[in-house]
């Protein structure tokens, strides 16, 4: 369970990224966060695994108070939280398998990491993760030889290899075309349902959000302005989140048609 | 097919061509002035050079009649092997240590700002000292011989490879670092999996290049007493045995040439 209580994030330059947030996300939920650019979506996601520290308030993740964790406590917390990035964040020069094994780093002894010899059990887990996103045959390809959609599937496999309780995805489809975006979103949804992984996704396009979210959270200037089931989120709701009327840029289908 | 001149009938007038920046002109003028001034102050004259070279001169005579036998003499051969050993060992030790040293100067590889500053300053000082000065220092403190040469090459390699590797580290993709950190990797694990694979080919090429530099440097180092082939060259120079000296120099030239070709080919395959 993830619970924010009166949580605030103020960046060193004075910008408020999160303001008095009260929010509880239960195990296994599939949550989509929407909001304008700069609304604080990334801030919220990054606070959960401690990449962005709270400046005040409280945040419990799986029973641990994130604000009180030291360096090794943070590593421990992060090892149980998979993260998926807009730019994939793969090491282009190495193989897909080595990239997925990054998800096992917390468990693998340091000396084995340094000489690049991973235990068979971890390689097996990485292979299963690749199998789950149906890209196992690319295990020994260089990451740079893959298409955008394939690379994001490797990104998902890397997160899965952590055997995480939570997956955070910060605009995972923003660099993909519409059909590929749906493929990636479907994998995320299926994985969440099958394995009971709590999944939190930042999305830019509203039609994608309503299509996949069990629950939608709307942010505006770091403040939570909407929280409800995906079915409740109609055009009026989005206009209130955005503080303006919707345009073609806000939905993927209309955007792609332009 | 439509020609451009039907679409744009009137010959357009280009905006006025920008003049070369004053800074560029000033720099070129300064460079020329500096060359003339320095040449005059060291009494540079072509006539004198040609005069000196064409006068009857035992050095030039030796060059025309090198003693190839020198190549096969036992002592010269062992001096050669010592030079190669110096170059290999100096590169292996210095360039190996250069990798962690370069990583410690980066913000992602070393979270401690103070240690970072100390390592950076050490690198800057180290880089400012030329190889020959290192060699003279060690010859004075450790004594004449190969150990001084090795120490000099160690510091020289450390400086060269650290600098080149640091520059490469500045341009790497930070995405994988973020991913490794988000997965709970410790610093050494993150560096090994997210950073090293990105710079490994470049680093390997720097090590080879450093080896080329060291091979050449090791000949000069001997001149100040730091072992290897240079010591032997210096020996013949002292005796005025120019035939033997040139024989040795030619052989050195061939070895350097071959090693350099090999290294260049290898490096091209790496990057
Ligand atoms: N490291 C930082 N330092 C200073 N300000 C930051 C930093 N990161 C984000 N901000 C600011 O905090 C606010 C919220 O940023 P955040 O990245 O969470 O927005 P977002 O909703 O993810 O936007 P986008 O859709 O553009 O990714 C923005 O005004 C942003 O400029
Ligand atoms: Mg963002």
mmCIF file of N, CA, C and O in Angstrom, chain A residues 46 49 71 75 78-79 81 83 85 89-91 93-94 102 105-106 108-110 113-116 118 158 162, chain B residues 111 173-176 178-190 192-194 197-199 201 270-271:
data_model
loop_
_atom_site.group_PDB
_atom_site.id
_atom_site.type_symbol
_atom_site.label_atom_id
_atom_site.label_comp_id
_atom_site.label_asym_id
_atom_site.label_seq_id
_atom_site.Cartn_x
_atom_site.Cartn_y
_atom_site.Cartn_z
ATOM 1 N N UNK A 46 8.109 9.853 -8.751
ATOM 2 C CA UNK A 46 9.477 9.737 -8.251
ATOM 3 C C UNK A 46 9.564 9.829 -6.730
ATOM 4 O O UNK A 46 10.558 9.402 -6.149
ATOM 5 N N UNK A 49 9.473 6.096 -5.079
ATOM 6 C CA UNK A 49 10.693 5.304 -4.875
ATOM 7 C C UNK A 49 11.853 6.160 -4.345
ATOM 8 O O UNK A 49 13.008 5.762 -4.401
ATOM 9 N N UNK A 71 20.458 5.509 3.043
ATOM 10 C CA UNK A 71 20.866 5.104 1.718
ATOM 11 C C UNK A 71 20.559 3.627 1.409
ATOM 12 O O UNK A 71 19.996 3.297 0.377
ATOM 13 N N UNK A 75 17.783 1.792 -1.157
ATOM 14 C CA UNK A 75 18.089 0.759 -2.154
ATOM 15 C C UNK A 75 17.181 -0.440 -1.980
ATOM 16 O O UNK A 75 16.677 -0.999 -2.954
ATOM 17 N N UNK A 78 13.767 0.496 -3.274
ATOM 18 C CA UNK A 78 13.745 0.575 -4.739
ATOM 19 C C UNK A 78 13.831 -0.793 -5.390
ATOM 20 O O UNK A 78 13.325 -0.998 -6.491
ATOM 21 N N UNK A 79 14.480 -1.738 -4.719
ATOM 22 C CA UNK A 79 14.606 -3.058 -5.326
ATOM 23 C C UNK A 79 13.230 -3.715 -5.486
ATOM 24 O O UNK A 79 13.065 -4.583 -6.332
ATOM 25 N N UNK A 81 10.519 -1.967 -6.319
ATOM 26 C CA UNK A 81 9.699 -1.089 -7.160
ATOM 27 C C UNK A 81 10.331 -1.000 -8.548
ATOM 28 O O UNK A 81 11.444 -0.512 -8.705
ATOM 29 N N UNK A 83 10.739 0.455 -12.367
ATOM 30 C CA UNK A 83 10.464 1.757 -12.971
ATOM 31 C C UNK A 83 10.644 1.672 -14.482
ATOM 32 O O UNK A 83 11.603 1.080 -14.976
ATOM 33 N N UNK A 85 10.617 4.048 -18.099
ATOM 34 C CA UNK A 85 10.910 5.440 -18.443
ATOM 35 C C UNK A 85 10.447 5.791 -19.856
ATOM 36 O O UNK A 85 10.393 4.932 -20.737
ATOM 37 N N UNK A 89 15.755 4.229 -21.247
ATOM 38 C CA UNK A 89 16.929 4.152 -20.371
ATOM 39 C C UNK A 89 17.638 2.805 -20.421
ATOM 40 O O UNK A 89 18.039 2.254 -19.401
ATOM 41 N N UNK A 90 17.805 2.266 -21.627
ATOM 42 C CA UNK A 90 18.575 1.028 -21.786
ATOM 43 C C UNK A 90 20.024 1.383 -22.096
ATOM 44 O O UNK A 90 20.317 2.473 -22.571
ATOM 45 N N UNK A 91 20.928 0.449 -21.799
ATOM 46 C CA UNK A 91 22.310 0.606 -22.246
ATOM 47 C C UNK A 91 22.360 0.092 -23.684
ATOM 48 O O UNK A 91 22.263 -1.104 -23.929
ATOM 49 N N UNK A 93 24.636 -0.237 -25.923
ATOM 50 C CA UNK A 93 25.752 -1.039 -26.415
ATOM 51 C C UNK A 93 25.717 -2.486 -25.961
ATOM 52 O O UNK A 93 26.468 -3.304 -26.455
ATOM 53 N N UNK A 94 24.918 -2.790 -24.948
ATOM 54 C CA UNK A 94 24.940 -4.171 -24.447
ATOM 55 C C UNK A 94 23.699 -4.931 -24.882
ATOM 56 O O UNK A 94 22.787 -4.384 -25.494
ATOM 57 N N UNK A 102 19.856 -5.977 -15.159
ATOM 58 C CA UNK A 102 19.960 -4.804 -14.290
ATOM 59 C C UNK A 102 18.876 -4.825 -13.223
ATOM 60 O O UNK A 102 19.075 -4.314 -12.121
ATOM 61 N N UNK A 105 20.126 -6.441 -9.995
ATOM 62 C CA UNK A 105 21.356 -5.942 -9.369
ATOM 63 C C UNK A 105 21.315 -5.959 -7.850
ATOM 64 O O UNK A 105 22.314 -6.256 -7.203
ATOM 65 N N UNK A 106 20.173 -5.657 -7.292
ATOM 66 C CA UNK A 106 20.118 -5.577 -5.835
ATOM 67 C C UNK A 106 20.393 -6.929 -5.188
ATOM 68 O O UNK A 106 20.930 -7.009 -4.083
ATOM 69 N N UNK A 108 22.153 -9.602 -6.752
ATOM 70 C CA UNK A 108 23.388 -10.250 -7.192
ATOM 71 C C UNK A 108 24.568 -9.702 -6.390
ATOM 72 O O UNK A 108 24.671 -8.496 -6.181
ATOM 73 N N UNK A 109 25.479 -10.595 -5.912
ATOM 74 C CA UNK A 109 26.648 -10.111 -5.171
ATOM 75 C C UNK A 109 27.492 -9.164 -6.014
ATOM 76 O O UNK A 109 27.565 -9.306 -7.241
ATOM 77 N N UNK A 110 28.140 -8.211 -5.335
ATOM 78 C CA UNK A 110 28.906 -7.189 -6.057
ATOM 79 C C UNK A 110 30.006 -7.798 -6.923
ATOM 80 O O UNK A 110 30.170 -7.413 -8.076
ATOM 81 N N UNK A 113 28.690 -9.082 -10.108
ATOM 82 C CA UNK A 113 28.345 -7.995 -11.019
ATOM 83 C C UNK A 113 29.606 -7.466 -11.697
ATOM 84 O O UNK A 113 29.628 -7.245 -12.904
ATOM 85 N N UNK A 114 30.672 -7.284 -10.905
ATOM 86 C CA UNK A 114 31.886 -6.679 -11.445
ATOM 87 C C UNK A 114 32.513 -7.555 -12.518
ATOM 88 O O UNK A 114 33.027 -7.052 -13.514
ATOM 89 N N UNK A 115 32.497 -8.877 -12.331
ATOM 90 C CA UNK A 115 33.075 -9.728 -13.383
ATOM 91 C C UNK A 115 32.037 -10.134 -14.417
ATOM 92 O O UNK A 115 32.346 -10.823 -15.388
ATOM 93 N N UNK A 116 30.790 -9.691 -14.226
ATOM 94 C CA UNK A 116 29.767 -9.946 -15.240
ATOM 95 C C UNK A 116 29.286 -11.378 -15.306
ATOM 96 O O UNK A 116 28.819 -11.833 -16.351
ATOM 97 N N UNK A 118 26.518 -13.649 -13.811
ATOM 98 C CA UNK A 118 25.313 -13.638 -12.994
ATOM 99 C C UNK A 118 24.895 -15.066 -12.634
ATOM 100 O O UNK A 118 25.091 -15.982 -13.437
ATOM 101 N N UNK A 158 12.816 -5.506 -17.686
ATOM 102 C CA UNK A 158 13.794 -5.148 -16.659
ATOM 103 C C UNK A 158 13.102 -4.879 -15.319
ATOM 104 O O UNK A 158 13.556 -5.317 -14.265
ATOM 105 N N UNK A 162 12.730 -7.531 -11.419
ATOM 106 C CA UNK A 162 12.900 -7.181 -10.009
ATOM 107 C C UNK A 162 11.902 -7.924 -9.129
ATOM 108 O O UNK A 162 11.997 -7.846 -7.907
ATOM 109 N N UNK B 111 29.675 10.633 -5.112
ATOM 110 C CA UNK B 111 28.722 11.592 -4.530
ATOM 111 C C UNK B 111 29.375 12.588 -3.581
ATOM 112 O O UNK B 111 28.759 13.599 -3.252
ATOM 113 N N UNK B 173 25.219 8.701 -21.833
ATOM 114 C CA UNK B 173 23.781 8.734 -21.642
ATOM 115 C C UNK B 173 23.481 8.477 -20.161
ATOM 116 O O UNK B 173 23.873 7.451 -19.609
ATOM 117 N N UNK B 174 22.774 9.424 -19.522
ATOM 118 C CA UNK B 174 22.509 9.297 -18.094
ATOM 119 C C UNK B 174 21.309 8.381 -17.804
ATOM 120 O O UNK B 174 21.085 7.998 -16.658
ATOM 121 N N UNK B 175 20.548 8.027 -18.834
ATOM 122 C CA UNK B 175 19.350 7.205 -18.647
ATOM 123 C C UNK B 175 19.607 5.904 -17.908
ATOM 124 O O UNK B 175 18.941 5.615 -16.905
ATOM 125 N N UNK B 176 20.583 5.089 -18.383
ATOM 126 C CA UNK B 176 20.840 3.818 -17.702
ATOM 127 C C UNK B 176 21.244 4.000 -16.236
ATOM 128 O O UNK B 176 20.915 3.159 -15.396
ATOM 129 N N UNK B 178 20.120 6.295 -14.210
ATOM 130 C CA UNK B 178 18.851 6.494 -13.515
ATOM 131 C C UNK B 178 18.136 5.156 -13.318
ATOM 132 O O UNK B 178 17.621 4.861 -12.233
ATOM 133 N N UNK B 179 18.168 4.321 -14.373
ATOM 134 C CA UNK B 179 17.484 3.027 -14.288
ATOM 135 C C UNK B 179 18.120 2.140 -13.224
ATOM 136 O O UNK B 179 17.423 1.505 -12.429
ATOM 137 N N UNK B 180 19.456 2.085 -13.196
ATOM 138 C CA UNK B 180 20.148 1.240 -12.218
ATOM 139 C C UNK B 180 19.868 1.737 -10.801
ATOM 140 O O UNK B 180 19.585 0.944 -9.901
ATOM 141 N N UNK B 181 19.918 3.038 -10.609
ATOM 142 C CA UNK B 181 19.624 3.590 -9.281
ATOM 143 C C UNK B 181 18.187 3.285 -8.865
ATOM 144 O O UNK B 181 17.927 2.959 -7.707
ATOM 145 N N UNK B 182 17.266 3.401 -9.823
ATOM 146 C CA UNK B 182 15.867 3.151 -9.501
ATOM 147 C C UNK B 182 15.622 1.684 -9.176
ATOM 148 O O UNK B 182 14.625 1.349 -8.537
ATOM 149 N N UNK B 183 16.535 0.799 -9.616
ATOM 150 C CA UNK B 183 16.369 -0.630 -9.319
ATOM 151 C C UNK B 183 17.058 -1.000 -8.012
ATOM 152 O O UNK B 183 17.103 -2.169 -7.642
ATOM 153 N N UNK B 184 17.639 -0.015 -7.330
ATOM 154 C CA UNK B 184 18.263 -0.274 -6.034
ATOM 155 C C UNK B 184 19.691 -0.781 -6.116
ATOM 156 O O UNK B 184 20.164 -1.450 -5.211
ATOM 157 N N UNK B 185 20.400 -0.458 -7.219
ATOM 158 C CA UNK B 185 21.785 -0.905 -7.354
ATOM 159 C C UNK B 185 22.705 -0.024 -6.506
ATOM 160 O O UNK B 185 22.495 1.174 -6.395
ATOM 161 N N UNK B 186 23.749 -0.645 -5.925
ATOM 162 C CA UNK B 186 24.745 0.142 -5.206
ATOM 163 C C UNK B 186 25.647 0.844 -6.222
ATOM 164 O O UNK B 186 25.619 0.540 -7.410
ATOM 165 N N UNK B 187 26.465 1.782 -5.725
ATOM 166 C CA UNK B 187 27.298 2.581 -6.634
ATOM 167 C C UNK B 187 28.213 1.725 -7.530
ATOM 168 O O UNK B 187 28.217 1.902 -8.745
ATOM 169 N N UNK B 188 28.992 0.778 -6.958
ATOM 170 C CA UNK B 188 29.870 -0.014 -7.840
ATOM 171 C C UNK B 188 29.089 -0.820 -8.870
ATOM 172 O O UNK B 188 29.503 -0.902 -10.039
ATOM 173 N N UNK B 189 27.954 -1.369 -8.462
ATOM 174 C CA UNK B 189 27.157 -2.156 -9.413
ATOM 175 C C UNK B 189 26.614 -1.262 -10.525
ATOM 176 O O UNK B 189 26.591 -1.642 -11.695
ATOM 177 N N UNK B 190 26.164 -0.061 -10.124
ATOM 178 C CA UNK B 190 25.639 0.875 -11.122
ATOM 179 C C UNK B 190 26.725 1.248 -12.125
ATOM 180 O O UNK B 190 26.515 1.204 -13.337
ATOM 181 N N UNK B 192 29.423 -0.340 -12.923
ATOM 182 C CA UNK B 192 29.836 -1.483 -13.746
ATOM 183 C C UNK B 192 28.829 -1.779 -14.857
ATOM 184 O O UNK B 192 29.210 -2.102 -15.977
ATOM 185 N N UNK B 193 27.515 -1.669 -14.544
ATOM 186 C CA UNK B 193 26.523 -2.102 -15.530
ATOM 187 C C UNK B 193 25.982 -0.954 -16.383
ATOM 188 O O UNK B 193 25.624 -1.164 -17.526
ATOM 189 N N UNK B 194 25.934 0.266 -15.837
ATOM 190 C CA UNK B 194 25.306 1.362 -16.579
ATOM 191 C C UNK B 194 26.328 2.290 -17.233
ATOM 192 O O UNK B 194 26.039 2.915 -18.243
ATOM 193 N N UNK B 197 29.922 -0.211 -19.679
ATOM 194 C CA UNK B 197 29.647 -0.677 -21.043
ATOM 195 C C UNK B 197 29.584 0.470 -22.060
ATOM 196 O O UNK B 197 29.911 0.291 -23.221
ATOM 197 N N UNK B 198 29.188 1.653 -21.594
ATOM 198 C CA UNK B 198 29.081 2.787 -22.518
ATOM 199 C C UNK B 198 30.444 3.307 -22.951
ATOM 200 O O UNK B 198 30.599 3.825 -24.055
ATOM 201 N N UNK B 199 31.456 3.207 -22.082
ATOM 202 C CA UNK B 199 32.744 3.808 -22.415
ATOM 203 C C UNK B 199 33.822 2.782 -22.739
ATOM 204 O O UNK B 199 34.920 3.153 -23.132
ATOM 205 N N UNK B 201 34.614 0.587 -25.200
ATOM 206 C CA UNK B 201 35.367 0.611 -26.459
ATOM 207 C C UNK B 201 36.296 1.828 -26.536
ATOM 208 O O UNK B 201 37.455 1.697 -26.942
ATOM 209 N N UNK B 270 37.683 -1.059 -32.770
ATOM 210 C CA UNK B 270 37.038 -0.910 -31.468
ATOM 211 C C UNK B 270 35.893 0.094 -31.500
ATOM 212 O O UNK B 270 34.824 -0.155 -30.960
ATOM 213 N N UNK B 271 36.135 1.228 -32.125
ATOM 214 C CA UNK B 271 35.139 2.308 -32.014
ATOM 215 C C UNK B 271 34.115 2.253 -33.148
ATOM 216 O O UNK B 271 34.372 1.696 -34.178
#
